[in-house]
Every structure is written in structure tokens, then in C-alpha cells.
CSV table of C-alpha atoms in Angstrom, one decimal:
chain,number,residue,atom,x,y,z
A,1,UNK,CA,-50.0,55.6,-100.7
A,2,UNK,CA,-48.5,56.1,-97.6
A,3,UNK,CA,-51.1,54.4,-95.6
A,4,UNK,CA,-50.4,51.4,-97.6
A,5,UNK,CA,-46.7,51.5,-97.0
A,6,UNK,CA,-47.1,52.1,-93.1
A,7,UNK,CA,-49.3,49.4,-92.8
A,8,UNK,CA,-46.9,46.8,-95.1
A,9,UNK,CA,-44.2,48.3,-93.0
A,10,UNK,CA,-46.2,47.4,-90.1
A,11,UNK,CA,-47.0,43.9,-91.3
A,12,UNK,CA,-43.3,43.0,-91.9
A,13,UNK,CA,-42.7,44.6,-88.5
A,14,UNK,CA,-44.6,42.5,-86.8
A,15,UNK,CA,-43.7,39.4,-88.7
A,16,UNK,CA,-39.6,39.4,-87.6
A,17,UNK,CA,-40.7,39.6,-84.1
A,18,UNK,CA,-43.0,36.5,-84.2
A,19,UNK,CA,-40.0,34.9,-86.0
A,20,UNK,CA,-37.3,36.1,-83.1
A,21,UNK,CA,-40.1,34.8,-80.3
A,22,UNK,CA,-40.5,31.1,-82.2
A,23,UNK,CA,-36.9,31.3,-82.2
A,24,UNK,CA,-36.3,31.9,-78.7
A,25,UNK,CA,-38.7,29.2,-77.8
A,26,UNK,CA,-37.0,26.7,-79.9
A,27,UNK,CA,-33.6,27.5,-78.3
A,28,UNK,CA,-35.3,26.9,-74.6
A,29,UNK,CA,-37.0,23.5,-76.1
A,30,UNK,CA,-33.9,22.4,-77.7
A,31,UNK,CA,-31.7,23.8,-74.5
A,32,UNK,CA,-30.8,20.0,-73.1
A,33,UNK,CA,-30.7,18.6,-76.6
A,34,UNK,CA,-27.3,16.2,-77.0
A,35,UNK,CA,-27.1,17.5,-80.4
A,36,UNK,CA,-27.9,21.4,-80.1
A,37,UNK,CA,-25.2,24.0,-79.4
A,38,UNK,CA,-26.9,25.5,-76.7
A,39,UNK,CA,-27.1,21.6,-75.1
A,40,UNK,CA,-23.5,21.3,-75.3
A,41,UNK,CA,-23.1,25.1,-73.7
A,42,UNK,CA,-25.4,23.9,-71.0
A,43,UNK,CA,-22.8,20.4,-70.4
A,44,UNK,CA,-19.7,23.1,-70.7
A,45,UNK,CA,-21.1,24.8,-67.8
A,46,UNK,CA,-21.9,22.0,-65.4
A,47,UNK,CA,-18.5,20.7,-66.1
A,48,UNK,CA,-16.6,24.1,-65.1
A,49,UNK,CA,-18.2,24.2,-61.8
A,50,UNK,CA,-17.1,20.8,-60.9
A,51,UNK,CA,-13.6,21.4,-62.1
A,52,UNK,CA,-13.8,24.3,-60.0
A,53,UNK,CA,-15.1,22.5,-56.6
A,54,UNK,CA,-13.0,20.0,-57.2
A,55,UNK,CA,-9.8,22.3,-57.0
A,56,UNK,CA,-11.2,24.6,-53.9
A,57,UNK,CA,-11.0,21.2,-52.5
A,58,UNK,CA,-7.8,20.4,-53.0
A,59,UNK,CA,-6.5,23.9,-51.8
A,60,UNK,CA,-8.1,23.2,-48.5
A,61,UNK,CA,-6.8,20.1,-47.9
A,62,UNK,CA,-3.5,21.2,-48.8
A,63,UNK,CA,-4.1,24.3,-46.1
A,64,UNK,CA,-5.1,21.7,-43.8
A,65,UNK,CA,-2.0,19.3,-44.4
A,66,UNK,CA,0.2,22.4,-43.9
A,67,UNK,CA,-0.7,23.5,-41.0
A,68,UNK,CA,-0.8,20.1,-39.2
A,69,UNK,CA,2.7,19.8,-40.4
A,70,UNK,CA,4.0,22.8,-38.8
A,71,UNK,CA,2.2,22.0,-35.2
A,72,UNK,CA,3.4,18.6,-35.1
A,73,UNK,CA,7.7,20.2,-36.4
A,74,UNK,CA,6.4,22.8,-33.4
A,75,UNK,CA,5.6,20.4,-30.6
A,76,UNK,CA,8.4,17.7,-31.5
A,77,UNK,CA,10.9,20.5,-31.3
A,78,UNK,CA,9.7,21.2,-27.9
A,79,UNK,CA,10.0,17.5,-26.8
A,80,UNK,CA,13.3,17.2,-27.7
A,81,UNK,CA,14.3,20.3,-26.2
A,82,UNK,CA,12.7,18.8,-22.6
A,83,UNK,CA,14.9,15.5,-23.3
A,84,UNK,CA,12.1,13.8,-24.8
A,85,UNK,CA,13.6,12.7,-27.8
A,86,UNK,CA,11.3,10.7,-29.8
A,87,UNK,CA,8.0,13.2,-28.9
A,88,UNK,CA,6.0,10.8,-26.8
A,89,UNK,CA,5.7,11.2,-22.9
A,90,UNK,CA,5.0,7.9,-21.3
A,91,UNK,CA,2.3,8.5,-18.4
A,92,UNK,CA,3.7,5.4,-16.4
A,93,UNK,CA,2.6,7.2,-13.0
A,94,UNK,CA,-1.0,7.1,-14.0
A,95,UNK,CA,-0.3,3.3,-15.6
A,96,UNK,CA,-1.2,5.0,-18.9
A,97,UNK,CA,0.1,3.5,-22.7
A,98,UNK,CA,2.7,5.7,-24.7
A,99,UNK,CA,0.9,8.1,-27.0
A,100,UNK,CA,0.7,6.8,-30.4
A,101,UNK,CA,4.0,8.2,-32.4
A,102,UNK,CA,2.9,11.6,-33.5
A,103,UNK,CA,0.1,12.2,-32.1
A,104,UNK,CA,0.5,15.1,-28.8
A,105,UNK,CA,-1.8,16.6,-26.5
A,106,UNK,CA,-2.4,20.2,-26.9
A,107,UNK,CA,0.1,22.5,-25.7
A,108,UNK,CA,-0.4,25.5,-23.4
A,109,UNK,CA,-3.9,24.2,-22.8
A,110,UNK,CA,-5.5,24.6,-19.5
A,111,UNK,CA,-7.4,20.9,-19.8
A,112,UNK,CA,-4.5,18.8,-21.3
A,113,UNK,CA,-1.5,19.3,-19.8
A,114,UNK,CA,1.7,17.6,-21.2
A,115,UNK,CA,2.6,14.6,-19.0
A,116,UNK,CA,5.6,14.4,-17.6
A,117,UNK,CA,8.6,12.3,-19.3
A,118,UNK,CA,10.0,9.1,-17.8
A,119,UNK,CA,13.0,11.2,-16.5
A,120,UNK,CA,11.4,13.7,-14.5
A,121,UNK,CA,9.3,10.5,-13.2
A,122,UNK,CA,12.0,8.9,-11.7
A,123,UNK,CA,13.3,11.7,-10.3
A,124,UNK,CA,10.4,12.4,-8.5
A,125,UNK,CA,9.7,8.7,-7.6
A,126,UNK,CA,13.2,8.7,-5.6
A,127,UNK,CA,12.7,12.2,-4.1
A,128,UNK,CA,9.7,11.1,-2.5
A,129,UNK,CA,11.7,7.5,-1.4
A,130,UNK,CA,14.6,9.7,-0.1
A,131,UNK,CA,11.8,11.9,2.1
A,132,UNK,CA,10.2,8.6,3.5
A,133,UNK,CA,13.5,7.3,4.4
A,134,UNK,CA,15.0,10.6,6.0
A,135,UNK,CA,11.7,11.0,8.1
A,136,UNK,CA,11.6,7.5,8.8
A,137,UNK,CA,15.1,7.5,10.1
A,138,UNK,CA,14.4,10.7,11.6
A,139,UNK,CA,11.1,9.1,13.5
A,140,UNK,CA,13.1,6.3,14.7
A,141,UNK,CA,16.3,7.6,15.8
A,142,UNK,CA,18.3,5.8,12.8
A,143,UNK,CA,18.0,2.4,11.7
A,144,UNK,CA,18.7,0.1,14.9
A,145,UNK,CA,19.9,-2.7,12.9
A,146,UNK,CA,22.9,-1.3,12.8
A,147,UNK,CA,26.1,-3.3,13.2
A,148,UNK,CA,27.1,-2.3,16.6
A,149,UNK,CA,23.4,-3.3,17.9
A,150,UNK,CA,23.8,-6.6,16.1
A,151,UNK,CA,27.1,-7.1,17.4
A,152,UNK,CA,25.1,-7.9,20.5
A,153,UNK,CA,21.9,-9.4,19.2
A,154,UNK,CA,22.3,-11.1,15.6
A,155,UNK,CA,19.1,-12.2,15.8
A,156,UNK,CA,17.4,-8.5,16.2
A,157,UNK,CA,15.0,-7.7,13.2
A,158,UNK,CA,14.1,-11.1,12.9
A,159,UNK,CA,10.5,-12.4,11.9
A,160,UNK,CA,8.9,-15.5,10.2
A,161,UNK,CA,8.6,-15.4,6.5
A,162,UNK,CA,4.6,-14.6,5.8
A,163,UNK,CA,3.5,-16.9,3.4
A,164,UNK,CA,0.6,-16.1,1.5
A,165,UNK,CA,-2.0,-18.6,1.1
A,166,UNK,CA,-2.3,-20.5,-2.6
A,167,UNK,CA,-6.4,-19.8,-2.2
A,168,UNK,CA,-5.9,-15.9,-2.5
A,169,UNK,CA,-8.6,-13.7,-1.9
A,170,UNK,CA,-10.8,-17.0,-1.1
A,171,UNK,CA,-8.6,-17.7,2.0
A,172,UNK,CA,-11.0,-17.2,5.5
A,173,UNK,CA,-9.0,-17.0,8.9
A,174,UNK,CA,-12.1,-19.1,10.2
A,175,UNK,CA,-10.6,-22.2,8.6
A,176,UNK,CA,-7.6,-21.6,11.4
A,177,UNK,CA,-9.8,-21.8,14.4
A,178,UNK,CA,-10.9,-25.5,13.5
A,179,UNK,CA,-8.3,-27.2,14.9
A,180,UNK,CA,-7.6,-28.2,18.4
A,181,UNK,CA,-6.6,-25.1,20.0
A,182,UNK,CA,-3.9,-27.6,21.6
A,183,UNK,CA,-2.0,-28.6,18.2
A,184,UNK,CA,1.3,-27.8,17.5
A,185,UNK,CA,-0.2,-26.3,14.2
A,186,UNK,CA,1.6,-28.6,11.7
A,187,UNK,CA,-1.9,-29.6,10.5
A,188,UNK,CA,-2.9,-26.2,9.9
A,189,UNK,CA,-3.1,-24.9,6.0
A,190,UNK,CA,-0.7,-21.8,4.8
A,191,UNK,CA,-1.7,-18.7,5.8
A,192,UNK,CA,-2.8,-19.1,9.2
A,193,UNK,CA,0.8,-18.2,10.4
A,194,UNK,CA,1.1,-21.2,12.8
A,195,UNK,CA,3.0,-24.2,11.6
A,196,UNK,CA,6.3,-24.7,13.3
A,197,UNK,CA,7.3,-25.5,9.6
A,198,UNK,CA,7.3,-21.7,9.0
A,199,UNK,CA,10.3,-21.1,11.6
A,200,UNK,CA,13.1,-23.6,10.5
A,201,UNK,CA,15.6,-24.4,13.0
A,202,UNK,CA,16.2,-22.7,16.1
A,203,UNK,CA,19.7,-21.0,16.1
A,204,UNK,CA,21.7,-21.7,19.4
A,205,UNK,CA,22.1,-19.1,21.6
A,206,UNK,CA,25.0,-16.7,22.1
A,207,UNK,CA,26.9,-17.2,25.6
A,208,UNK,CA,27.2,-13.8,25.8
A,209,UNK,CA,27.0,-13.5,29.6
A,210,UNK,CA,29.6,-14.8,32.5
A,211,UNK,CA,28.2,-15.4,35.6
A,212,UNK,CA,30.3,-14.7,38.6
A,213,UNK,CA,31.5,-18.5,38.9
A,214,UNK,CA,33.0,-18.5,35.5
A,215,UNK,CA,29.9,-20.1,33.4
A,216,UNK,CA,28.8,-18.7,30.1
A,217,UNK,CA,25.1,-18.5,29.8
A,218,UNK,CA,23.0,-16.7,27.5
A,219,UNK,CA,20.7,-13.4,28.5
A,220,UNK,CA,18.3,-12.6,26.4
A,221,UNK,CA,17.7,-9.2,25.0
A,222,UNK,CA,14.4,-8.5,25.9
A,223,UNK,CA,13.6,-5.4,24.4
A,224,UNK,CA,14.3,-7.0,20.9
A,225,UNK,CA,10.3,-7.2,20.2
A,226,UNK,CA,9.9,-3.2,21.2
A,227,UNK,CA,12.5,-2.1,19.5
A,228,UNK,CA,10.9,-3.9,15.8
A,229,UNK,CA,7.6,-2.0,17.1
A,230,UNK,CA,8.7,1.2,17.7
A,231,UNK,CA,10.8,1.1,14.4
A,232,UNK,CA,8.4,-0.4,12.6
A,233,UNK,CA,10.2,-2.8,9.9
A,234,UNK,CA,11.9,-6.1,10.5
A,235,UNK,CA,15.7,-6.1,9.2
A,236,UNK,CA,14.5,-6.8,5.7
A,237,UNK,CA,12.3,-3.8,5.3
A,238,UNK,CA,9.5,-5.4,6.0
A,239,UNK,CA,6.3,-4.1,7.8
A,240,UNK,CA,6.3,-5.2,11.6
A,241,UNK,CA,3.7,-6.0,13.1
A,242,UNK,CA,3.0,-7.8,10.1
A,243,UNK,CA,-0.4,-6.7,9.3
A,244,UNK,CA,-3.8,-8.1,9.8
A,245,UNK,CA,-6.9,-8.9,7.7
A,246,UNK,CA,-9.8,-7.2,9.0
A,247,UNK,CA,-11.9,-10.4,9.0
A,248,UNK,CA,-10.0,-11.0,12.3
A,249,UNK,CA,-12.1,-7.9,13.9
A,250,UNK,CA,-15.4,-9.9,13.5
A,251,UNK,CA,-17.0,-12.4,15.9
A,252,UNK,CA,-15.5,-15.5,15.7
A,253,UNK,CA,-16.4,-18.7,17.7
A,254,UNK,CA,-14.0,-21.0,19.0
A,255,UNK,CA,-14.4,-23.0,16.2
A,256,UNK,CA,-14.4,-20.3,13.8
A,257,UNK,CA,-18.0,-19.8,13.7
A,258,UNK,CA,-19.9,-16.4,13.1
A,259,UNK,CA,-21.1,-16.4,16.8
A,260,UNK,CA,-20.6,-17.6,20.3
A,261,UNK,CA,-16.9,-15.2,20.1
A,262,UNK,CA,-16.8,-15.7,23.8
A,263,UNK,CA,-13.5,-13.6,24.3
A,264,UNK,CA,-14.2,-10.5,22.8
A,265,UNK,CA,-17.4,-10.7,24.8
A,266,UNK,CA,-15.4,-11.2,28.3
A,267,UNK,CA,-13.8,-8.2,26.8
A,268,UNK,CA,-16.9,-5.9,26.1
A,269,UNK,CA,-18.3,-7.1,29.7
A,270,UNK,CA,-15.3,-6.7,31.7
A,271,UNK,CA,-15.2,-3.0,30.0
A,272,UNK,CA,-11.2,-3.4,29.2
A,273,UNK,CA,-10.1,-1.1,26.9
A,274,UNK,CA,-6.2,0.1,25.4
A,275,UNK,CA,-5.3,3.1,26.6
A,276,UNK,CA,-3.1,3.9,23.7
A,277,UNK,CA,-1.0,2.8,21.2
A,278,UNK,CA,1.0,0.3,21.3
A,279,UNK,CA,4.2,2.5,20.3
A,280,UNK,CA,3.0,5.4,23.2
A,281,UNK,CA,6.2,6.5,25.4
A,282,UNK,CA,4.1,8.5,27.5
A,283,UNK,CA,0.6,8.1,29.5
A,284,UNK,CA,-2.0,11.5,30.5
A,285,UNK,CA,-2.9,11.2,34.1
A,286,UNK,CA,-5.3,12.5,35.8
A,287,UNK,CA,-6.2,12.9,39.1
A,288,UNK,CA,-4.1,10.3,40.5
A,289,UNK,CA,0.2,10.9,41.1
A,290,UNK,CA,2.7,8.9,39.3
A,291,UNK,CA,6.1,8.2,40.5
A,292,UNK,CA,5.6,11.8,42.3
A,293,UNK,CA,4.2,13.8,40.0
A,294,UNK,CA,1.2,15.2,41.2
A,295,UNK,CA,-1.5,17.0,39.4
A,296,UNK,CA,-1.8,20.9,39.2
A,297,UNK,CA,-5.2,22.3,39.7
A,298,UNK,CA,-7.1,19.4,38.9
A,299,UNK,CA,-5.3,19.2,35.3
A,300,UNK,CA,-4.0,16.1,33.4
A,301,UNK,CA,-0.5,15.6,32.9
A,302,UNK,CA,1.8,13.8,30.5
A,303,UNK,CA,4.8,11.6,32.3
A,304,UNK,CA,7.0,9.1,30.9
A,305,UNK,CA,5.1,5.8,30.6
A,306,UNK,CA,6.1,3.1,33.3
A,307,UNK,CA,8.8,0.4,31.8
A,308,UNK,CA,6.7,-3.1,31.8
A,309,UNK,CA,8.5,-6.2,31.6
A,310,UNK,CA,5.7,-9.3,30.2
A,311,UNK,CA,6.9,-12.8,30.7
A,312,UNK,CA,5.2,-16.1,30.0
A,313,UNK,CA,6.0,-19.7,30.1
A,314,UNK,CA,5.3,-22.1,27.1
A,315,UNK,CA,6.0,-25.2,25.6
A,316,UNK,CA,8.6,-25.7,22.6
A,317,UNK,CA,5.2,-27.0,20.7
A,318,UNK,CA,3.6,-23.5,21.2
A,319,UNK,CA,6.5,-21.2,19.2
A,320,UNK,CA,5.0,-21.5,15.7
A,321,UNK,CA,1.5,-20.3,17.3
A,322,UNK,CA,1.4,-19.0,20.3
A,323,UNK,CA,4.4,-17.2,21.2
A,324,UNK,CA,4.2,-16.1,17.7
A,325,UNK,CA,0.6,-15.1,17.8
A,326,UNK,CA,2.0,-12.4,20.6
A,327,UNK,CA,4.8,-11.2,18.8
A,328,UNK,CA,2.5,-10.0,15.9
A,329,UNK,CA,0.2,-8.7,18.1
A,330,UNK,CA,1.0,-7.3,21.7
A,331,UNK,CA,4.4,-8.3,22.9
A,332,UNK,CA,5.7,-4.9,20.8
A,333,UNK,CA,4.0,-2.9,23.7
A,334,UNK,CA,5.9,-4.2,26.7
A,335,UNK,CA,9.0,-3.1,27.4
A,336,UNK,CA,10.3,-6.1,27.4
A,337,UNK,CA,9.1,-9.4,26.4
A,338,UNK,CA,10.4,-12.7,27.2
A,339,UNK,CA,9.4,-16.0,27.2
A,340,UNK,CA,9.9,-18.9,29.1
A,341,UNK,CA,10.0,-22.6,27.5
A,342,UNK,CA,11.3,-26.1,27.2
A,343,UNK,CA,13.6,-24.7,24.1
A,344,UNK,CA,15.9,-21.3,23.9
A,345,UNK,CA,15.3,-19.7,20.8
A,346,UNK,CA,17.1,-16.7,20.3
A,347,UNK,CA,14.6,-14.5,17.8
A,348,UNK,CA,11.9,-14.9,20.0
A,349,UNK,CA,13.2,-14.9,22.0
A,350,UNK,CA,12.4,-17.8,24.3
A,351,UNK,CA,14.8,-19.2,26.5
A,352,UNK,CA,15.0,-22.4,28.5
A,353,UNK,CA,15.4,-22.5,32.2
A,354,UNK,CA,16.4,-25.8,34.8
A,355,UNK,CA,14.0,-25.9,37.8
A,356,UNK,CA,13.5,-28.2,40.5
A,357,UNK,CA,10.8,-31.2,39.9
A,358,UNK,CA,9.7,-32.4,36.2
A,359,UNK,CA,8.2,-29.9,33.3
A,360,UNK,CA,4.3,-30.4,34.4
A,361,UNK,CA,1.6,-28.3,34.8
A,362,UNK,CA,1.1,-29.5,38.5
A,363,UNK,CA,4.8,-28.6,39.3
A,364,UNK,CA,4.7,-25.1,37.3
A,365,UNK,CA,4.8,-23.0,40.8
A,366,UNK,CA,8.3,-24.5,40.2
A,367,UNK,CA,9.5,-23.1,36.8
A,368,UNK,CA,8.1,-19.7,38.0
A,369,UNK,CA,10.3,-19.7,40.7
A,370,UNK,CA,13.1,-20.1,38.4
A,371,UNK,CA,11.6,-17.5,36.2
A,372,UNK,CA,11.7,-14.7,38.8
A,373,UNK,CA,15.0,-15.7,40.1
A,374,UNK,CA,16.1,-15.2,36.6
A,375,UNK,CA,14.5,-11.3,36.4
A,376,UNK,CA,15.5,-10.7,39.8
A,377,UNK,CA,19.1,-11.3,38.6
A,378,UNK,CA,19.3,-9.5,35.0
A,379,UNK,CA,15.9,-7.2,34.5
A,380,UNK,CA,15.6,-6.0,37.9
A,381,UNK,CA,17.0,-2.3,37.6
A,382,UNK,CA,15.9,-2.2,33.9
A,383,UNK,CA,11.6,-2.0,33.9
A,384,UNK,CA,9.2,-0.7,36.9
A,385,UNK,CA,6.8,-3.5,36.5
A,386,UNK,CA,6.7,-7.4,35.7
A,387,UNK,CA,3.7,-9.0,34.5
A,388,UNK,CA,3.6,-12.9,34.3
A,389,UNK,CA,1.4,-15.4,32.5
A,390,UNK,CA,0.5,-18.4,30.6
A,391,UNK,CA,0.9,-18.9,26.9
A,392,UNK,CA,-2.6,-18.7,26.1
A,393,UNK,CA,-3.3,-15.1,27.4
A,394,UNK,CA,-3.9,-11.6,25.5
A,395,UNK,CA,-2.6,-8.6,26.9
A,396,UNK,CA,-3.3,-4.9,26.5
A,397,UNK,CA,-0.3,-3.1,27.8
């Protein structure tokens, strides 16, 4: 009897756990089923962790949005307290745009520094001006236009207008060198800097000197031209000699050709070269004696440069070119420069002299008799040396 019952008990045994297993097997069947308890557990689950992702995110954006609040309260506090105060620096040095509002570099960082604002800008803009000024006034003894100096010469400072030409960049200096080297240059296009148009109306001259029979005449201040040099700027701030384009250095014919630049090759040939600037005061020496000096055991030495005096006689027709042409280039290194013509012009200067005979080239030995007489009495005791030419020279002084 007990056999059977261990065995029934055995049998029953055996047939709950084949019930639990089918069981179990249906559940994992019937697991995704829309209609099963254990389908909806599954969608309850998905469902949490999304609900749960989502908020994470929102906690980090919020983290996020905080934190960029407080930098930007941080950094705008800042700004105001430079005198910035709406929190954008303008980088109008570097030709930069303002900053979009609210947006900053990063501060206390080694790569992006903070600009500086507009104030501290123009405060260092006219520090710099004020520096320029005081070493240029410095470098030039003072501004001689002052009014004691034009008192005596009204006309000192004085240049031509340069008037660009309406082709711009495209403009060639060649195009200037077509014309008859004789012209008067009224033909000649803007920008060459030689129509008499350019000049206006020659002022009269002062009669600022009284000679000893009682006549008022005019004497020219010749060391007008040097003094603009040496200074540097005309009366209006502008740059004197007025500078040149570098397409002038080139070969250029006579008719404004690439070749055949027959002047710069008498030059070359002749082996003539400056031997300083044109502003020098002083000239080395060596081994030949100047005014006395003498040199010391076969050493150069520095002495005061000679005072030249360059003179040159013209035509009226030649002042918007010529005589022009030598102020902006070489007159500034003489002394004193003075020219001699048919017309007095006073911010030349040029001045008109009577001579004996008519104005012709054959009877010029004439006019430059009358030119030296008129050195010899006013400039005599005031240079070393006078040079004398024609109006279609270059010099190197």
C-alpha cells in the first residue's frame, strides 16, 4: 500500500509541475499580447522609462539655462562697471562690427581678450595724435607758420591744391609725357600736376622793401621752399613735398614710352649721385678741408653743410609745370630758391625783373645780368654758394 500511494503521490507530483511549466510558457507567448495583463505590464514599463528620459532632460536643460544666465548677469556687471553700459565693446580700431547684444567673449581667457570700449579708443587715438604733434613740433623747432613769420611772408606754407585724377588707380603718369614738352600744360589731363588752371591768380607782391632812393619793391623770401621741406607740411597740414607715385622711378621715354629714358641714363653714365637727403644740415668730409676744418688722422668729419642759393629764369607759361615740377621735387634742398620770370608771383616765389634789351633767348646774357645784380644786392651775405640755370634743369643739391 504504500508503494501505491508514493507512486500516486509521485504522479500528482509530477503533473503540477508540467502544469506551472505550460503556464509559464503561455505567459512568455502571450507577453506582447494587447489583451494579456502581462502585455499591458510590458507597455507600463516602456512608458515609465520615457517619462523618465524625458524629465532628466528637462533638468539638464534647465541646469544649462541657469548657468548661462548667471555668466552673462556676471560679465554684463563687469561691463558696466568699465563704462560699458549696454555689454558690447565695439572693436572700431580693428574695423570690427559690435558684438551681437549678449553675446561676450570669454573673460580671463588668455586667447580672447575683451576689446577695448570706444572710450578707452579715443583716448588712446588722441594720445598717440598728441605724441606725433609734440615730436613733430619738437623735430621742427615749432610750427613756422606762425604769425610773426607770416607777418613777413603771407604766402609761406603755400602749395597747389593736388587734384586727384577722376580715372583712379587707372591713371599712368606716361599719359603726361605726350605733350609738347613746350606747352603751357592747359591741355594736359588732371593729375599730371601741370595746368596753370591748378594755381588761380597770382597774388601781387608785398612792397616790403625800400630801397635807398625811396622806392618800394618787393624781396622775395627765398628760403620759403626750405623752410616747407625741413618742416615737412604746407600751412594746411598737408604733406610737403607732396608725394610721388612710384611709376615715376621707371624708365620713361620722352614720350612716355617704356624705353629710350634718355635722362636717367645721362644720369647712370655721368655716375651723379645725392649725397644725402634733401632735409641734411650737415655733410661728412673726408680727406679734403672745408671752410678750415681739416681732417684728423685721416678721419671723416661732420661740418655744417654749405648754404646754396639755386636760381633759374623762366617764363610766366612755365609756373604750372616747371617751376612747379621743382618745388615738389628739389628746390626744398637749396637754401634758397628763387626764380626768375616774366611774372612775380609771390608763393613761388618768382619774381619779375627789368633788363636792358627785349625778353629773348638770344638776349638772356641780359636778364642774367640783372639776376646777379639782384643777389649781389639782397642774398649776398646770406648763402656761400649760387647756382644758376634754365627752367628745364634737375638738380641734386
Amino acid at each position: 500500500m504504500h508503494h501505491r500511494r508514493t507512486k500516486a503521490a509521485t504522479t500528482t507530483s509530477s503533473s503540477k509541475v508540467s502544469a506551472s511549466r505550460e503556464r509559464r510558457a503561455r505567459r512568455k507567448l502571450d507577453g506582447g499580447a494587447t489583451n494579456g495583463c502581462h502585455g499591458d505590464g510590458g507597455g507600463k514599463g516602456y512608458g515609465a522609462r520615457v517619462v523618465l528620459l524625458a524629465v532628466g532632460s528637462i533638468v539638464l536643460g534647465a541646469v544649462i539655462l541657469w548657468g548661462g544666465a548667471l555668466h552673462r548677469v556676471t560679465t554684463k556687471t563687469e561691463a558696466e562697471s568699465d563704462g560699458d553700459k549696454g555689454g558690447n565693446r565695439v572693436l572700431s580700431q580693428l574695423g570690427k562690427f559690435p558684438l551681437p547684444k549678449g553675446m561676450k567673449r570669454l573673460r580671463n581667457s588668455k586667447i580672447h581678450k575683451p576689446p577695448p570700449n570706444d572710450a578707452d579708443i579715443v583716448t588712446d587715438i588722441i594720445k598717440d595724435d598728441n605724441t606725433n604733434n609734440n615730436n613733430n613740433n619738437n623735430n621742427n623747432n615749432d610750427n613756422p607758420y606762425n604769425p610773426a613769420a607770416l607777418a613777413k611772408n603771407p604766402h609761406l606754407g603755400w602749395q597747389p591744391p593736388l587734384l586727384p585724377s577722376p580715372l583712379g588707380y587707372s591713371f599712368s603718369w606716361r599719359v603726361c609725357f605726350r605733350a609738347d614738352a613746350k606747352n603751357d600744360g592747359s591741355a594736359q589731363p588732371v593729375g599730371c600736376r601741370e595746368n596753370p588752371d591748378e594755381f588761380g591768380t597770382a597774388p601781387p607782391p608785398p612792397l616790403n622793401f625800400v630801397t635807398d632812393s625811396g622806392e618800394k619793391i618787393w624781396v622775395p623770401d627765398v628760403t620759403m621752399v626750405r623752410t616747407m621741406l625741413l618742416h615737412g607740411m604746407d600751412i594746411d597740414g598737408n604733406v610737403f613735398p607732396p608725394p610721388l607715385d612710384e611709376e615715376l622711378c621707371q624708365d620713361i621715354g620722352v614720350t612716355g614710352g617704356k624705353s629710350g629714358d634718355s635722362n636717367k641714363e645721362c644720369v647712370r653714365e655721368a655716375n651723379i649721385r645725392a649725397t644725402g637727403p634733401l632735409n641734411a644740415t650737415t655733410v661728412t668730409i673726408s680727406p679734403s678741408n672745408h671752410y678750415g676744418e681739416s681732417i684728423v688722422d685721416g678721419e671723416a668729419i661732420v661740418v655744417p653743410a654749405p648754404r646754396i642759393m639755386c636760381l633759374v629764369y623762366t617764363m610766366a607759361d612755365a609756373h604750372g609745370n616747371r617751376i612747379r615740377a621743382m618745388r615738389d621735387t628739389w628746390a626744398g634742398g637749396c637754401d634758397g630758391f628763387l626764380a626768375f620770370s616774366t611774372q612775380s608771383d609771390p608763393r613761388l616765389p618768382t619774381i619779375s625783373l627789368e633788363h636792358e634789351g627785349p625778353e629773348s633767348y638770344d638776349n638772356m646774357w641780359q636778364k642774367v645780368r640783372s639776376i646777379w645784380r639782384f643777389v649781389g644786392t639782397h642774398y649776398l651775405e646770406d648763402f656761400d654758394w649760387f647756382f644758376i640755370g634754365g627752367g628745364d634743369f634737375f638738380v641734386m643739391p
